[in-house]
Coordinates of C-alpha atoms in Angstrom, one line a residue:
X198 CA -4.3 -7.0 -1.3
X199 CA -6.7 -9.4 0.5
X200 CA -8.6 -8.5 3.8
X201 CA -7.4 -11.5 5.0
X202 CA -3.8 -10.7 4.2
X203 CA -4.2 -7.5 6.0
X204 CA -5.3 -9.2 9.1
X205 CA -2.5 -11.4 9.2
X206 CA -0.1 -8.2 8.9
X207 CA -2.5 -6.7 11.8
X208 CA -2.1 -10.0 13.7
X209 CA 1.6 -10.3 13.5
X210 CA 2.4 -6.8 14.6
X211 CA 0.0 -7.3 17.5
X212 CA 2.5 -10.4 18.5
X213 CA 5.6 -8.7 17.5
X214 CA 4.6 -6.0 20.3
X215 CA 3.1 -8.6 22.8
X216 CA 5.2 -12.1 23.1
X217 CA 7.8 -11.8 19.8
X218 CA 8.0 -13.3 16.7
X219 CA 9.3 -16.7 15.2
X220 CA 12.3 -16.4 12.1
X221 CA 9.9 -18.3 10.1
X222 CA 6.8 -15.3 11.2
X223 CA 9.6 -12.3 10.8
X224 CA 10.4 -13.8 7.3
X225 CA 6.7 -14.0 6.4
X226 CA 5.6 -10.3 7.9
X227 CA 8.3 -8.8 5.8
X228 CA 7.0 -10.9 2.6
X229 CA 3.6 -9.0 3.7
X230 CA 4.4 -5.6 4.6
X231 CA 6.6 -5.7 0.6
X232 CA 3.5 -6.9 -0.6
X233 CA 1.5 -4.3 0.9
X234 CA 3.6 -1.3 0.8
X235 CA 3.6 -2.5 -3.7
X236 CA 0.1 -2.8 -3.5
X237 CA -0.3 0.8 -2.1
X238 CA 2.0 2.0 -4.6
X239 CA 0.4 0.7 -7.6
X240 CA -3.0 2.4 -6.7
X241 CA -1.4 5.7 -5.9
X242 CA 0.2 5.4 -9.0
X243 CA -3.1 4.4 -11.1
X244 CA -5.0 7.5 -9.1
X245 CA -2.1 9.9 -10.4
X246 CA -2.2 8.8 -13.9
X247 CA -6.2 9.3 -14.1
X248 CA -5.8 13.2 -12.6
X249 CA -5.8 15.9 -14.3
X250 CA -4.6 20.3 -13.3
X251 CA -7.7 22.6 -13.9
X252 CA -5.6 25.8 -14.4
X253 CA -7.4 29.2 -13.9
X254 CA -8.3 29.6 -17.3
X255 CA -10.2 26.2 -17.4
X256 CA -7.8 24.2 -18.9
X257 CA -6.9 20.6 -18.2
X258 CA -3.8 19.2 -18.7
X259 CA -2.3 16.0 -17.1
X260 CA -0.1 15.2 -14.5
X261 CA 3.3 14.2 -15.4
X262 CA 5.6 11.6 -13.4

Protein backbone atom coordinates (compact mmCIF):
# COMPACT_ATOMS: atom_id res chain seq x y z
CA UNK A 1 0.00 0.00 0.00
CA UNK A 2 1.22 3.41 -1.29
CA UNK A 3 1.43 6.58 0.88
CA UNK A 4 -0.31 8.14 -1.58
CA UNK A 5 -3.04 5.62 -1.60
CA UNK A 6 -3.47 6.11 1.98
CA UNK A 7 -3.90 9.74 1.67
CA UNK A 8 -6.58 9.37 -0.80
CA UNK A 9 -8.47 6.95 1.78
CA UNK A 10 -7.54 9.81 4.46
CA UNK A 11 -8.98 12.41 2.02
CA UNK A 12 -12.13 10.72 1.20
CA UNK A 13 -13.21 10.05 4.70
CA UNK A 14 -12.48 13.61 5.52
CA UNK A 15 -15.27 14.45 2.60
CA UNK A 16 -17.46 11.60 3.44
CA UNK A 17 -17.73 13.43 7.03
CA UNK A 18 -17.65 17.05 5.70
CA UNK A 19 -19.80 17.65 2.22
CA UNK A 20 -20.61 13.72 1.09
CA UNK A 21 -19.40 11.64 -1.41
CA UNK A 22 -19.96 11.04 -5.29
CA UNK A 23 -21.15 7.06 -6.45
CA UNK A 24 -18.19 7.25 -8.54
CA UNK A 25 -15.89 8.42 -4.99
CA UNK A 26 -18.02 5.73 -2.71
CA UNK A 27 -17.21 3.06 -5.44
CA UNK A 28 -13.51 4.05 -5.44
CA UNK A 29 -13.09 4.37 -1.34
CA UNK A 30 -14.45 0.93 -0.97
CA UNK A 31 -11.92 -0.35 -3.87
CA UNK A 32 -9.33 1.32 -1.32
CA UNK A 33 -10.31 0.43 2.13
CA UNK A 34 -10.43 -3.73 0.30
CA UNK A 35 -7.14 -2.91 -0.77
CA UNK A 36 -5.97 -1.73 2.44
CA UNK A 37 -7.72 -3.92 4.90
CA UNK A 38 -5.71 -7.14 2.24
CA UNK A 39 -2.67 -5.29 2.57
CA UNK A 40 -2.84 -5.24 6.43
CA UNK A 41 -3.71 -8.82 6.33
CA UNK A 42 -0.90 -10.07 4.37
CA UNK A 43 1.67 -8.43 6.70
CA UNK A 44 0.08 -9.73 9.76
CA UNK A 45 0.10 -12.85 8.21
CA UNK A 46 3.94 -12.75 7.07
CA UNK A 47 4.81 -11.40 10.88
CA UNK A 48 2.94 -14.60 12.28
CA UNK A 49 4.58 -17.07 10.03
CA UNK A 50 8.23 -15.58 11.04
CA UNK A 51 7.30 -15.97 15.12
CA UNK A 52 8.23 -18.45 17.07
CA UNK A 53 6.88 -19.76 21.33
CA UNK A 54 9.94 -19.71 23.62
CA UNK A 55 8.47 -22.20 26.21
CA UNK A 56 9.96 -22.19 29.79
CA UNK A 57 12.32 -24.77 29.11
CA UNK A 58 13.93 -22.77 26.13
CA UNK A 59 12.47 -24.32 23.46
CA UNK A 60 11.15 -22.85 20.22
CA UNK A 61 8.62 -24.06 18.30
CA UNK A 62 6.45 -22.23 15.65
CA UNK A 63 3.20 -20.85 15.54
CA UNK A 64 0.59 -22.67 13.86
CA UNK A 65 -2.47 -21.09 11.78
Amino acid sequence: MTEERIQRINELARKAKTVGLTPEETAERDVLRKAYVAAIKRSLTDHLDHTYIVDEKGNKRKLKP
